[in-house]
Amino acid sequence: MPFVIAKVNVPVSRDQEIELKSRLGKAIEAIPGLNENYLLFGIEDNCRLHLRGKDTWKIAYIEASLFGRPDHAGFGIFTAEMTAAFQDVLGISPENIYIKFDDIKTWSTNGQFIESAYR
């Protein structure tokens, strides 16, 4: 299950949150075998973020954690579509959108420990 959490320094309305969730749900399809049904998404708005010594820029810091994807297939398209979503919905310039990917080797859900075959 991919988990995407975003920290932005702008307010986010419920409608904007739903639009981002939907756009990321579509974007995750770039990664083989995934769709919105697997996506866990969260957003923290009005964060105090500073970039280039200023807090006046609109900024997004996004972490995308994905389990068992060491080949990173589809990550380039996923990145481009996430960037476009935050630009279109929140007006954040691509140069101020930073995305960190975490390769998850172990995961737990529903009381079950899951380990990736990839090491």
A tleap script that builds the chain and sets N, CA, C and O, in Angstrom:
source leaprc.protein.ff14SB
mol = sequence {
  NMET PRO PHE VAL ILE ALA LYS VAL ASN VAL
  PRO VAL SER ARG ASP GLN GLU ILE GLU LEU
  LYS SER ARG LEU GLY LYS ALA ILE GLU ALA
  ILE PRO GLY LEU ASN GLU ASN TYR LEU LEU
  PHE GLY ILE GLU ASP ASN CYS ARG LEU HIE
  LEU ARG GLY LYS ASP THR TRP LYS ILE ALA
  TYR ILE GLU ALA SER LEU PHE GLY ARG PRO
  ASP HIE ALA GLY PHE GLY ILE PHE THR ALA
  GLU MET THR ALA ALA PHE GLN ASP VAL LEU
  GLY ILE SER PRO GLU ASN ILE TYR ILE LYS
  PHE ASP ASP ILE LYS THR TRP SER THR ASN
  GLY GLN PHE ILE GLU SER ALA TYR CARG
}
set mol.1.N position { 0.841 -1.179 0.000 }
set mol.1.CA position { 0.000 0.000 0.000 }
set mol.1.C position { 0.884 1.240 0.000 }
set mol.1.O position { 1.737 1.386 0.875 }
set mol.2.N position { 0.699 2.121 -0.952 }
set mol.2.CA position { 1.436 3.376 -0.933 }
set mol.2.C position { 0.807 4.355 0.066 }
set mol.2.O position { -0.413 4.423 0.215 }
set mol.3.N position { 1.666 5.099 0.731 }
set mol.3.CA position { 1.231 6.156 1.636 }
set mol.3.C position { 1.854 7.449 1.170 }
set mol.3.O position { 3.077 7.553 1.067 }
set mol.4.N position { 1.023 8.437 0.887 }
set mol.4.CA position { 1.490 9.750 0.468 }
set mol.4.C position { 1.007 10.762 1.493 }
set mol.4.O position { -0.193 10.890 1.739 }
set mol.5.N position { 1.955 11.481 2.089 }
set mol.5.CA position { 1.631 12.534 3.044 }
set mol.5.C position { 2.276 13.822 2.539 }
set mol.5.O position { 3.444 13.831 2.152 }
set mol.6.N position { 1.513 14.896 2.547 }
set mol.6.CA position { 2.012 16.177 2.049 }
set mol.6.C position { 1.923 17.225 3.139 }
set mol.6.O position { 0.945 17.290 3.884 }
set mol.7.N position { 2.953 18.037 3.219 }
set mol.7.CA position { 2.962 19.204 4.088 }
set mol.7.C position { 3.016 20.415 3.163 }
set mol.7.O position { 3.907 20.519 2.320 }
set mol.8.N position { 2.072 21.317 3.322 }
set mol.8.CA position { 2.030 22.525 2.504 }
set mol.8.C position { 1.873 23.729 3.423 }
set mol.8.O position { 1.373 23.606 4.541 }
set mol.9.N position { 2.297 24.877 2.953 }
set mol.9.CA position { 2.210 26.080 3.784 }
set mol.9.C position { 1.061 26.989 3.359 }
set mol.9.O position { 1.087 28.195 3.604 }
set mol.10.N position { 0.067 26.407 2.728 }
set mol.10.CA position { -1.123 27.150 2.307 }
set mol.10.C position { -2.352 26.460 2.903 }
set mol.10.O position { -2.296 25.279 3.245 }
set mol.11.N position { -3.458 27.193 3.028 }
set mol.11.CA position { -4.680 26.526 3.481 }
set mol.11.C position { -5.222 25.609 2.388 }
set mol.11.O position { -5.069 25.888 1.199 }
set mol.12.N position { -5.855 24.519 2.801 }
set mol.12.CA position { -6.427 23.562 1.866 }
set mol.12.C position { -7.884 23.329 2.258 }
set mol.12.O position { -8.177 22.883 3.367 }
set mol.13.N position { -8.782 23.636 1.340 }
set mol.13.CA position { -10.208 23.406 1.595 }
set mol.13.C position { -10.522 21.917 1.460 }
set mol.13.O position { -9.723 21.152 0.920 }
set mol.14.N position { -11.666 21.523 1.944 }
set mol.14.CA position { -12.091 20.122 1.803 }
set mol.14.C position { -12.194 19.736 0.325 }
set mol.14.O position { -11.800 18.634 -0.057 }
set mol.15.N position { -12.726 20.649 -0.515 }
set mol.15.CA position { -12.834 20.376 -1.955 }
set mol.15.C position { -11.450 20.181 -2.591 }
set mol.15.O position { -11.272 19.296 -3.427 }
set mol.16.N position { -10.478 21.003 -2.196 }
set mol.16.CA position { -9.126 20.865 -2.725 }
set mol.16.C position { -8.494 19.546 -2.263 }
set mol.16.O position { -7.808 18.874 -3.033 }
set mol.17.N position { -8.732 19.188 -1.005 }
set mol.17.CA position { -8.220 17.924 -0.481 }
set mol.17.C position { -8.767 16.744 -1.277 }
set mol.17.O position { -8.019 15.835 -1.637 }
set mol.18.N position { -10.063 16.757 -1.548 }
set mol.18.CA position { -10.695 15.679 -2.319 }
set mol.18.C position { -10.155 15.652 -3.745 }
set mol.18.O position { -9.920 14.578 -4.299 }
set mol.19.N position { -9.957 16.822 -4.339 }
set mol.19.CA position { -9.397 16.886 -5.692 }
set mol.19.C position { -7.980 16.309 -5.721 }
set mol.19.O position { -7.636 15.550 -6.628 }
set mol.20.N position { -7.159 16.668 -4.732 }
set mol.20.CA position { -5.804 16.110 -4.670 }
set mol.20.C position { -5.847 14.598 -4.488 }
set mol.20.O position { -5.107 13.874 -5.154 }
set mol.21.N position { -6.704 14.113 -3.593 }
set mol.21.CA position { -6.843 12.675 -3.357 }
set mol.21.C position { -7.204 11.962 -4.655 }
set mol.21.O position { -6.635 10.919 -4.978 }
set mol.22.N position { -8.143 12.524 -5.389 }
set mol.22.CA position { -8.568 11.916 -6.655 }
set mol.22.C position { -7.452 11.942 -7.692 }
set mol.22.O position { -7.228 10.958 -8.396 }
set mol.23.N position { -6.757 13.066 -7.783 }
set mol.23.CA position { -5.659 13.189 -8.757 }
set mol.23.C position { -4.525 12.226 -8.415 }
set mol.23.O position { -3.949 11.608 -9.310 }
set mol.24.N position { -4.198 12.094 -7.134 }
set mol.24.CA position { -3.140 11.165 -6.737 }
set mol.24.C position { -3.598 9.724 -6.914 }
set mol.24.O position { -2.798 8.847 -7.242 }
set mol.25.N position { -4.887 9.482 -6.697 }
set mol.25.CA position { -5.441 8.151 -6.944 }
set mol.25.C position { -5.297 7.744 -8.395 }
set mol.25.O position { -5.067 6.573 -8.697 }
set mol.26.N position { -5.430 8.698 -9.288 }
set mol.26.CA position { -5.217 8.432 -10.719 }
set mol.26.C position { -3.721 8.317 -11.027 }
set mol.26.O position { -3.308 7.454 -11.802 }
set mol.27.N position { -2.916 9.185 -10.423 }
set mol.27.CA position { -1.472 9.194 -10.670 }
set mol.27.C position { -0.805 7.889 -10.242 }
set mol.27.O position { 0.139 7.435 -10.890 }
set mol.28.N position { -1.287 7.281 -9.155 }
set mol.28.CA position { -0.675 6.059 -8.628 }
set mol.28.C position { -0.804 4.903 -9.615 }
set mol.28.O position { -0.073 3.917 -9.522 }
set mol.29.N position { -1.737 5.028 -10.564 }
set mol.29.CA position { -1.903 3.987 -11.582 }
set mol.29.C position { -0.686 3.869 -12.497 }
set mol.29.O position { -0.554 2.887 -13.227 }
set mol.30.N position { 0.206 4.867 -12.464 }
set mol.30.CA position { 1.449 4.795 -13.246 }
set mol.30.C position { 2.366 3.701 -12.722 }
set mol.30.O position { 3.250 3.227 -13.437 }
set mol.31.N position { 2.157 3.304 -11.480 }
set mol.31.CA position { 2.964 2.254 -10.866 }
set mol.31.C position { 2.227 0.932 -11.056 }
set mol.31.O position { 1.096 0.783 -10.594 }
set mol.32.N position { 2.853 -0.023 -11.728 }
set mol.32.CA position { 2.165 -1.274 -12.068 }
set mol.32.C position { 1.478 -1.933 -10.867 }
set mol.32.O position { 2.073 -2.120 -9.806 }
set mol.33.N position { 0.203 -2.277 -11.077 }
set mol.33.CA position { -0.572 -3.002 -10.083 }
set mol.33.C position { -1.246 -2.153 -9.022 }
set mol.33.O position { -1.923 -2.693 -8.148 }
set mol.34.N position { -1.078 -0.826 -9.075 }
set mol.34.CA position { -1.666 0.034 -8.047 }
set mol.34.C position { -2.791 0.892 -8.609 }
set mol.34.O position { -2.822 1.212 -9.797 }
set mol.35.N position { -3.713 1.256 -7.725 }
set mol.35.CA position { -4.784 2.196 -8.052 }
set mol.35.C position { -5.238 2.868 -6.765 }
set mol.35.O position { -4.690 2.598 -5.696 }
set mol.36.N position { -6.229 3.737 -6.859 }
set mol.36.CA position { -6.677 4.530 -5.707 }
set mol.36.C position { -7.132 3.665 -4.534 }
set mol.36.O position { -7.062 4.101 -3.386 }
set mol.37.N position { -7.593 2.454 -4.804 }
set mol.37.CA position { -8.041 1.577 -3.724 }
set mol.37.C position { -6.908 1.196 -2.778 }
set mol.37.O position { -7.166 0.791 -1.644 }
set mol.38.N position { -5.671 1.317 -3.218 }
set mol.38.CA position { -4.517 0.976 -2.388 }
set mol.38.C position { -3.902 2.207 -1.718 }
set mol.38.O position { -3.048 2.061 -0.843 }
set mol.39.N position { -4.310 3.391 -2.101 }
set mol.39.CA position { -3.650 4.618 -1.676 }
set mol.39.C position { -4.143 5.116 -0.327 }
set mol.39.O position { -5.346 5.242 -0.099 }
set mol.40.N position { -3.196 5.399 0.565 }
set mol.40.CA position { -3.462 6.102 1.815 }
set mol.40.C position { -2.877 7.493 1.642 }
set mol.40.O position { -1.677 7.629 1.404 }
set mol.41.N position { -3.702 8.531 1.758 }
set mol.41.CA position { -3.271 9.898 1.493 }
set mol.41.C position { -3.615 10.795 2.673 }
set mol.41.O position { -4.696 10.692 3.254 }
set mol.42.N position { -2.693 11.664 3.015 }
set mol.42.CA position { -2.928 12.655 4.050 }
set mol.42.C position { -2.311 13.981 3.652 }
set mol.42.O position { -1.353 14.025 2.879 }
set mol.43.N position { -2.861 15.056 4.180 }
set mol.43.CA position { -2.309 16.382 3.905 }
set mol.43.C position { -2.367 17.228 5.160 }
set mol.43.O position { -3.367 17.233 5.879 }
set mol.44.N position { -1.290 17.938 5.413 }
set mol.44.CA position { -1.202 18.876 6.520 }
set mol.44.C position { -1.053 20.265 5.912 }
set mol.44.O position { -0.061 20.553 5.242 }
set mol.45.N position { -2.037 21.118 6.145 }
set mol.45.CA position { -1.972 22.456 5.557 }
set mol.45.C position { -1.493 23.480 6.590 }
set mol.45.O position { -1.370 23.191 7.780 }
set mol.46.N position { -1.233 24.667 6.091 }
set mol.46.CA position { -0.787 25.790 6.913 }
set mol.46.C position { 0.463 25.484 7.733 }
set mol.46.O position { 0.625 26.011 8.834 }
set mol.47.N position { 1.346 24.637 7.205 }
set mol.47.CA position { 2.606 24.331 7.886 }
set mol.47.C position { 3.554 25.522 7.769 }
set mol.47.O position { 3.506 26.274 6.795 }
set mol.48.N position { 4.391 25.679 8.747 }
set mol.48.CA position { 5.417 26.724 8.689 }
set mol.48.C position { 6.625 26.156 7.955 }
set mol.48.O position { 7.435 25.431 8.534 }
set mol.49.N position { 6.734 26.494 6.678 }
set mol.49.CA position { 7.821 26.015 5.837 }
set mol.49.C position { 8.591 27.209 5.281 }
set mol.49.O position { 8.000 28.208 4.869 }
set mol.50.N position { 9.899 27.094 5.276 }
set mol.50.CA position { 10.766 28.149 4.755 }
set mol.50.C position { 11.603 27.561 3.632 }
set mol.50.O position { 12.104 26.442 3.744 }
set mol.51.N position { 11.753 28.302 2.568 }
set mol.51.CA position { 12.543 27.865 1.418 }
set mol.51.C position { 13.343 29.056 0.909 }
set mol.51.O position { 12.825 30.162 0.755 }
set mol.52.N position { 14.625 28.795 0.654 }
set mol.52.CA position { 15.522 29.867 0.204 }
set mol.52.C position { 15.500 31.049 1.163 }
set mol.52.O position { 15.595 32.203 0.747 }
set mol.53.N position { 15.372 30.744 2.458 }
set mol.53.CA position { 15.400 31.781 3.487 }
set mol.53.C position { 14.112 32.559 3.648 }
set mol.53.O position { 14.073 33.532 4.402 }
set mol.54.N position { 13.049 32.155 2.955 }
set mol.54.CA position { 11.782 32.892 3.019 }
set mol.54.C position { 10.626 31.959 3.340 }
set mol.54.O position { 10.675 30.761 3.063 }
set mol.55.N position { 9.597 32.527 3.924 }
set mol.55.CA position { 8.368 31.765 4.155 }
set mol.55.C position { 7.221 32.313 3.313 }
set mol.55.O position { 6.052 32.041 3.588 }
set mol.56.N position { 7.564 33.079 2.296 }
set mol.56.CA position { 6.543 33.707 1.451 }
set mol.56.C position { 6.203 32.889 0.208 }
set mol.56.O position { 5.204 33.164 -0.458 }
set mol.57.N position { 7.026 31.885 -0.114 }
set mol.57.CA position { 6.749 31.026 -1.255 }
set mol.57.C position { 5.654 30.024 -0.892 }
set mol.57.O position { 5.546 29.611 0.262 }
set mol.58.N position { 4.853 29.638 -1.865 }
set mol.58.CA position { 3.971 28.473 -1.684 }
set mol.58.C position { 4.861 27.237 -1.847 }
set mol.58.O position { 5.574 27.103 -2.841 }
set mol.59.N position { 4.811 26.337 -0.860 }
set mol.59.CA position { 5.729 25.193 -0.826 }
set mol.59.C position { 4.956 23.908 -0.529 }
set mol.59.O position { 3.971 23.916 0.209 }
set mol.60.N position { 5.423 22.804 -1.121 }
set mol.60.CA position { 4.908 21.474 -0.789 }
set mol.60.C position { 6.087 20.535 -0.568 }
set mol.60.O position { 7.007 20.466 -1.382 }
set mol.61.N position { 6.041 19.818 0.543 }
set mol.61.CA position { 6.977 18.740 0.819 }
set mol.61.C position { 6.141 17.473 0.904 }
set mol.61.O position { 5.250 17.370 1.746 }
set mol.62.N position { 6.424 16.517 0.042 }
set mol.62.CA position { 5.607 15.314 -0.085 }
set mol.62.C position { 6.482 14.090 0.163 }
set mol.62.O position { 7.590 13.989 -0.363 }
set mol.63.N position { 5.977 13.170 0.964 }
set mol.63.CA position { 6.653 11.891 1.152 }
set mol.63.C position { 5.763 10.800 0.584 }
set mol.63.O position { 4.579 10.715 0.911 }
set mol.64.N position { 6.339 9.975 -0.260 }
set mol.64.CA position { 5.624 8.848 -0.857 }
set mol.64.C position { 6.345 7.569 -0.452 }
set mol.64.O position { 7.484 7.332 -0.856 }
set mol.65.N position { 5.679 6.755 0.342 }
set mol.65.CA position { 6.250 5.496 0.815 }
set mol.65.C position { 5.571 4.361 0.073 }
set mol.65.O position { 4.346 4.242 0.082 }
set mol.66.N position { 6.382 3.525 -0.572 }
set mol.66.CA position { 5.832 2.421 -1.354 }
set mol.66.C position { 6.514 1.122 -0.968 }
set mol.66.O position { 7.731 1.072 -0.789 }
set mol.67.N position { 5.721 0.081 -0.843 }
set mol.67.CA position { 6.186 -1.232 -0.418 }
set mol.67.C position { 6.549 -2.092 -1.619 }
set mol.67.O position { 5.772 -2.214 -2.566 }
set mol.68.N position { 7.748 -2.693 -1.572 }
set mol.68.CA position { 8.135 -3.695 -2.563 }
set mol.68.C position { 8.269 -3.184 -3.980 }
set mol.68.O position { 7.851 -3.867 -4.915 }
set mol.69.N position { 8.842 -1.993 -4.172 }
set mol.69.CA position { 8.989 -1.408 -5.518 }
set mol.69.C position { 10.424 -0.980 -5.785 }
set mol.69.O position { 10.664 0.185 -6.103 }
set mol.70.N position { 11.391 -1.898 -5.662 }
set mol.70.CA position { 12.794 -1.487 -5.802 }
set mol.70.C position { 13.184 -1.064 -7.211 }
set mol.70.O position { 14.184 -0.369 -7.388 }
set mol.71.N position { 12.414 -1.468 -8.214 }
set mol.71.CA position { 12.755 -1.084 -9.586 }
set mol.71.C position { 12.255 0.319 -9.929 }
set mol.71.O position { 12.632 0.884 -10.956 }
set mol.72.N position { 11.407 0.877 -9.065 }
set mol.72.CA position { 10.866 2.229 -9.240 }
set mol.72.C position { 10.109 2.408 -10.562 }
set mol.72.O position { 10.047 3.514 -11.098 }
set mol.73.N position { 9.545 1.335 -11.074 }
set mol.73.CA position { 8.774 1.403 -12.318 }
set mol.73.C position { 7.596 2.354 -12.142 }
set mol.73.O position { 6.821 2.225 -11.194 }
set mol.74.N position { 7.470 3.294 -13.044 }
set mol.74.CA position { 6.374 4.249 -13.041 }
set mol.74.C position { 6.576 5.454 -12.138 }
set mol.74.O position { 5.732 6.350 -12.121 }
set mol.75.N position { 7.675 5.502 -11.385 }
set mol.75.CA position { 7.887 6.609 -10.447 }
set mol.75.C position { 8.018 7.953 -11.168 }
set mol.75.O position { 7.579 8.978 -10.647 }
set mol.76.N position { 8.615 7.955 -12.353 }
set mol.76.CA position { 8.778 9.208 -13.103 }
set mol.76.C position { 7.440 9.812 -13.477 }
set mol.76.O position { 7.225 11.011 -13.302 }
set mol.77.N position { 6.546 8.996 -13.988 }
set mol.77.CA position { 5.210 9.481 -14.356 }
set mol.77.C position { 4.433 9.875 -13.101 }
set mol.77.O position { 3.755 10.903 -13.086 }
set mol.78.N position { 4.531 9.061 -12.051 }
set mol.78.CA position { 3.873 9.364 -10.784 }
set mol.78.C position { 4.344 10.717 -10.251 }
set mol.78.O position { 3.532 11.517 -9.786 }
set mol.79.N position { 5.649 10.974 -10.315 }
set mol.79.CA position { 6.213 12.254 -9.874 }
set mol.79.C position { 5.625 13.415 -10.675 }
set mol.79.O position { 5.185 14.412 -10.104 }
set mol.80.N position { 5.621 13.278 -11.995 }
set mol.80.CA position { 5.112 14.357 -12.857 }
set mol.80.C position { 3.638 14.638 -12.572 }
set mol.80.O position { 3.222 15.796 -12.528 }
set mol.81.N position { 2.852 13.585 -12.380 }
set mol.81.CA position { 1.423 13.774 -12.136 }
set mol.81.C position { 1.149 14.340 -10.741 }
set mol.81.O position { 0.234 15.146 -10.574 }
set mol.82.N position { 1.937 13.925 -9.731 }
set mol.82.CA position { 1.780 14.534 -8.402 }
set mol.82.C position { 2.125 16.014 -8.454 }
set mol.82.O position { 1.411 16.846 -7.894 }
set mol.83.N position { 3.225 16.337 -9.131 }
set mol.83.CA position { 3.639 17.735 -9.257 }
set mol.83.C position { 2.547 18.555 -9.930 }
set mol.83.O position { 2.213 19.644 -9.464 }
set mol.84.N position { 1.990 18.044 -11.018 }
set mol.84.CA position { 0.923 18.756 -11.733 }
set mol.84.C position { -0.302 18.950 -10.848 }
set mol.84.O position { -0.940 20.002 -10.893 }
set mol.85.N position { -0.636 17.942 -10.044 }
set mol.85.CA position { -1.805 18.042 -9.170 }
set mol.85.C position { -1.630 19.170 -8.152 }
set mol.85.O position { -2.544 19.971 -7.958 }
set mol.86.N position { -0.475 19.240 -7.507 }
set mol.86.CA position { -0.256 20.286 -6.502 }
set mol.86.C position { -0.146 21.669 -7.147 }
set mol.86.O position { -0.530 22.671 -6.544 }
set mol.87.N position { 0.372 21.718 -8.354 }
set mol.87.CA position { 0.414 22.994 -9.070 }
set mol.87.C position { -1.000 23.439 -9.455 }
set mol.87.O position { -1.378 24.585 -9.216 }
set mol.88.N position { -1.770 22.540 -10.044 }
set mol.88.CA position { -3.112 22.890 -10.518 }
set mol.88.C position { -4.077 23.202 -9.379 }
set mol.88.O position { -4.837 24.167 -9.461 }
set mol.89.N position { -4.056 22.405 -8.329 }
set mol.89.CA position { -5.054 22.528 -7.259 }
set mol.89.C position { -4.685 23.609 -6.245 }
set mol.89.O position { -5.555 24.345 -5.780 }
set mol.90.N position { -3.391 23.711 -5.898 }
set mol.90.CA position { -2.988 24.659 -4.852 }
set mol.90.C position { -2.145 25.819 -5.360 }
set mol.90.O position { -1.789 26.711 -4.590 }
set mol.91.N position { -1.822 25.812 -6.659 }
set mol.91.CA position { -1.056 26.916 -7.228 }
set mol.91.C position { 0.399 26.943 -6.787 }
set mol.91.O position { 1.017 28.007 -6.758 }
set mol.92.N position { 0.952 25.783 -6.444 }
set mol.92.CA position { 2.345 25.713 -6.009 }
set mol.92.C position { 3.224 25.457 -7.229 }
set mol.92.O position { 2.996 24.513 -7.986 }
set mol.93.N position { 4.223 26.304 -7.406 }
set mol.93.CA position { 5.137 26.180 -8.538 }
set mol.93.C position { 5.946 24.887 -8.425 }
set mol.93.O position { 6.393 24.533 -7.333 }
set mol.94.N position { 6.139 24.180 -9.541 }
set mol.94.CA position { 6.926 22.941 -9.510 }
set mol.94.C position { 8.306 23.093 -8.868 }
set mol.94.O position { 8.812 22.154 -8.253 }
set mol.95.N position { 8.907 24.260 -9.009 }
set mol.95.CA position { 10.231 24.456 -8.409 }
set mol.95.C position { 10.189 24.472 -6.885 }
set mol.95.O position { 11.227 24.391 -6.229 }
set mol.96.N position { 8.981 24.575 -6.324 }
set mol.96.CA position { 8.810 24.593 -4.872 }
set mol.96.C position { 8.096 23.346 -4.354 }
set mol.96.O position { 7.567 23.335 -3.242 }
set mol.97.N position { 8.089 22.311 -5.169 }
set mol.97.CA position { 7.491 21.024 -4.781 }
set mol.97.C position { 8.624 20.007 -4.668 }
set mol.97.O position { 9.347 19.743 -5.629 }
set mol.98.N position { 8.757 19.451 -3.479 }
set mol.98.CA position { 9.807 18.473 -3.206 }
set mol.98.C position { 9.158 17.150 -2.821 }
set mol.98.O position { 8.276 17.107 -1.963 }
set mol.99.N position { 9.603 16.072 -3.462 }
set mol.99.CA position { 9.022 14.755 -3.223 }
set mol.99.C position { 10.127 13.805 -2.783 }
set mol.99.O position { 11.141 13.644 -3.463 }
set mol.100.N position { 9.910 13.188 -1.643 }
set mol.100.CA position { 10.834 12.176 -1.117 }
set mol.100.C position { 10.173 10.812 -1.248 }
set mol.100.O position { 9.029 10.628 -0.834 }
set mol.101.N position { 10.890 9.863 -1.822 }
set mol.101.CA position { 10.387 8.497 -1.936 }
set mol.101.C position { 11.059 7.616 -0.896 }
set mol.101.O position { 12.274 7.677 -0.707 }
set mol.102.N position { 10.269 6.807 -0.232 }
set mol.102.CA position { 10.773 5.815 0.707 }
set mol.102.C position { 10.450 4.435 0.163 }
set mol.102.O position { 9.300 4.136 -0.158 }
set mol.103.N position { 11.478 3.593 0.061 }
set mol.103.CA position { 11.293 2.196 -0.333 }
set mol.103.C position { 11.031 1.391 0.938 }
set mol.103.O position { 11.915 1.260 1.785 }
set mol.104.N position { 9.844 0.861 1.068 }
set mol.104.CA position { 9.454 0.116 2.250 }
set mol.104.C position { 9.725 -1.372 2.012 }
set mol.104.O position { 9.220 -1.955 1.052 }
set mol.105.N position { 10.522 -1.979 2.889 }
set mol.105.CA position { 10.844 -3.401 2.758 }
set mol.105.C position { 9.967 -4.260 3.660 }
set mol.105.O position { 9.748 -5.440 3.386 }
set mol.106.N position { 9.470 -3.663 4.731 }
set mol.106.CA position { 8.582 -4.389 5.640 }
set mol.106.C position { 7.381 -3.515 5.958 }
set mol.106.O position { 7.473 -2.287 5.968 }
set mol.107.N position { 6.265 -4.158 6.213 }
set mol.107.CA position { 5.007 -3.453 6.406 }
set mol.107.C position { 4.154 -4.298 7.343 }
set mol.107.O position { 4.355 -5.507 7.456 }
set mol.108.N position { 3.222 -3.671 7.997 }
set mol.108.CA position { 2.282 -4.412 8.829 }
set mol.108.C position { 0.902 -3.809 8.645 }
set mol.108.O position { 0.742 -2.588 8.650 }
set mol.109.N position { -0.088 -4.663 8.484 }
set mol.109.CA position { -1.471 -4.233 8.399 }
set mol.109.C position { -2.362 -5.381 8.845 }
set mol.109.O position { -2.028 -6.552 8.669 }
set mol.110.N position { -3.485 -5.030 9.416 }
set mol.110.CA position { -4.456 -6.034 9.835 }
set mol.110.C position { -3.829 -7.077 10.773 }
set mol.110.O position { -4.199 -8.251 10.762 }
set mol.111.N position { -2.875 -6.613 11.581 }
set mol.111.CA position { -2.215 -7.506 12.519 }
set mol.111.C position { -1.217 -8.464 11.901 }
set mol.111.O position { -0.720 -9.366 12.576 }
set mol.112.N position { -0.917 -8.278 10.618 }
set mol.112.CA position { -0.012 -9.166 9.888 }
set mol.112.C position { 1.284 -8.429 9.537 }
set mol.112.O position { 1.247 -7.283 9.089 }
set mol.113.N position { 2.402 -9.073 9.738 }
set mol.113.CA position { 3.707 -8.552 9.338 }
set mol.113.C position { 3.987 -9.039 7.923 }
set mol.113.O position { 3.863 -10.229 7.631 }
set mol.114.N position { 4.364 -8.113 7.046 }
set mol.114.CA position { 4.625 -8.445 5.641 }
set mol.114.C position { 6.034 -8.002 5.297 }
set mol.114.O position { 6.435 -6.877 5.595 }
set mol.115.N position { 6.769 -8.886 4.675 }
set mol.115.CA position { 8.138 -8.564 4.285 }
set mol.115.C position { 8.265 -8.692 2.766 }
set mol.115.O position { 7.794 -9.658 2.166 }
set mol.116.N position { 8.897 -7.720 2.179 }
set mol.116.CA position { 9.094 -7.727 0.730 }
set mol.116.C position { 10.072 -8.815 0.328 }
set mol.116.O position { 11.012 -9.119 1.063 }
set mol.117.N position { 9.853 -9.390 -0.824 }
set mol.117.CA position { 10.797 -10.371 -1.377 }
set mol.117.C position { 12.051 -9.680 -1.866 }
set mol.117.O position { 13.080 -10.327 -2.062 }
set mol.118.N position { 11.979 -8.354 -2.070 }
set mol.118.CA position { 13.124 -7.583 -2.548 }
set mol.118.C position { 13.954 -7.122 -1.373 }
set mol.118.O position { 13.416 -6.646 -0.373 }
set mol.119.N position { 15.254 -7.259 -1.488 }
set mol.119.CA position { 16.130 -6.807 -0.397 }
set mol.119.C position { 17.241 -6.017 -0.961 }
set mol.119.O position { 18.098 -5.539 -0.218 }
savepdb mol mol.pdb
quit
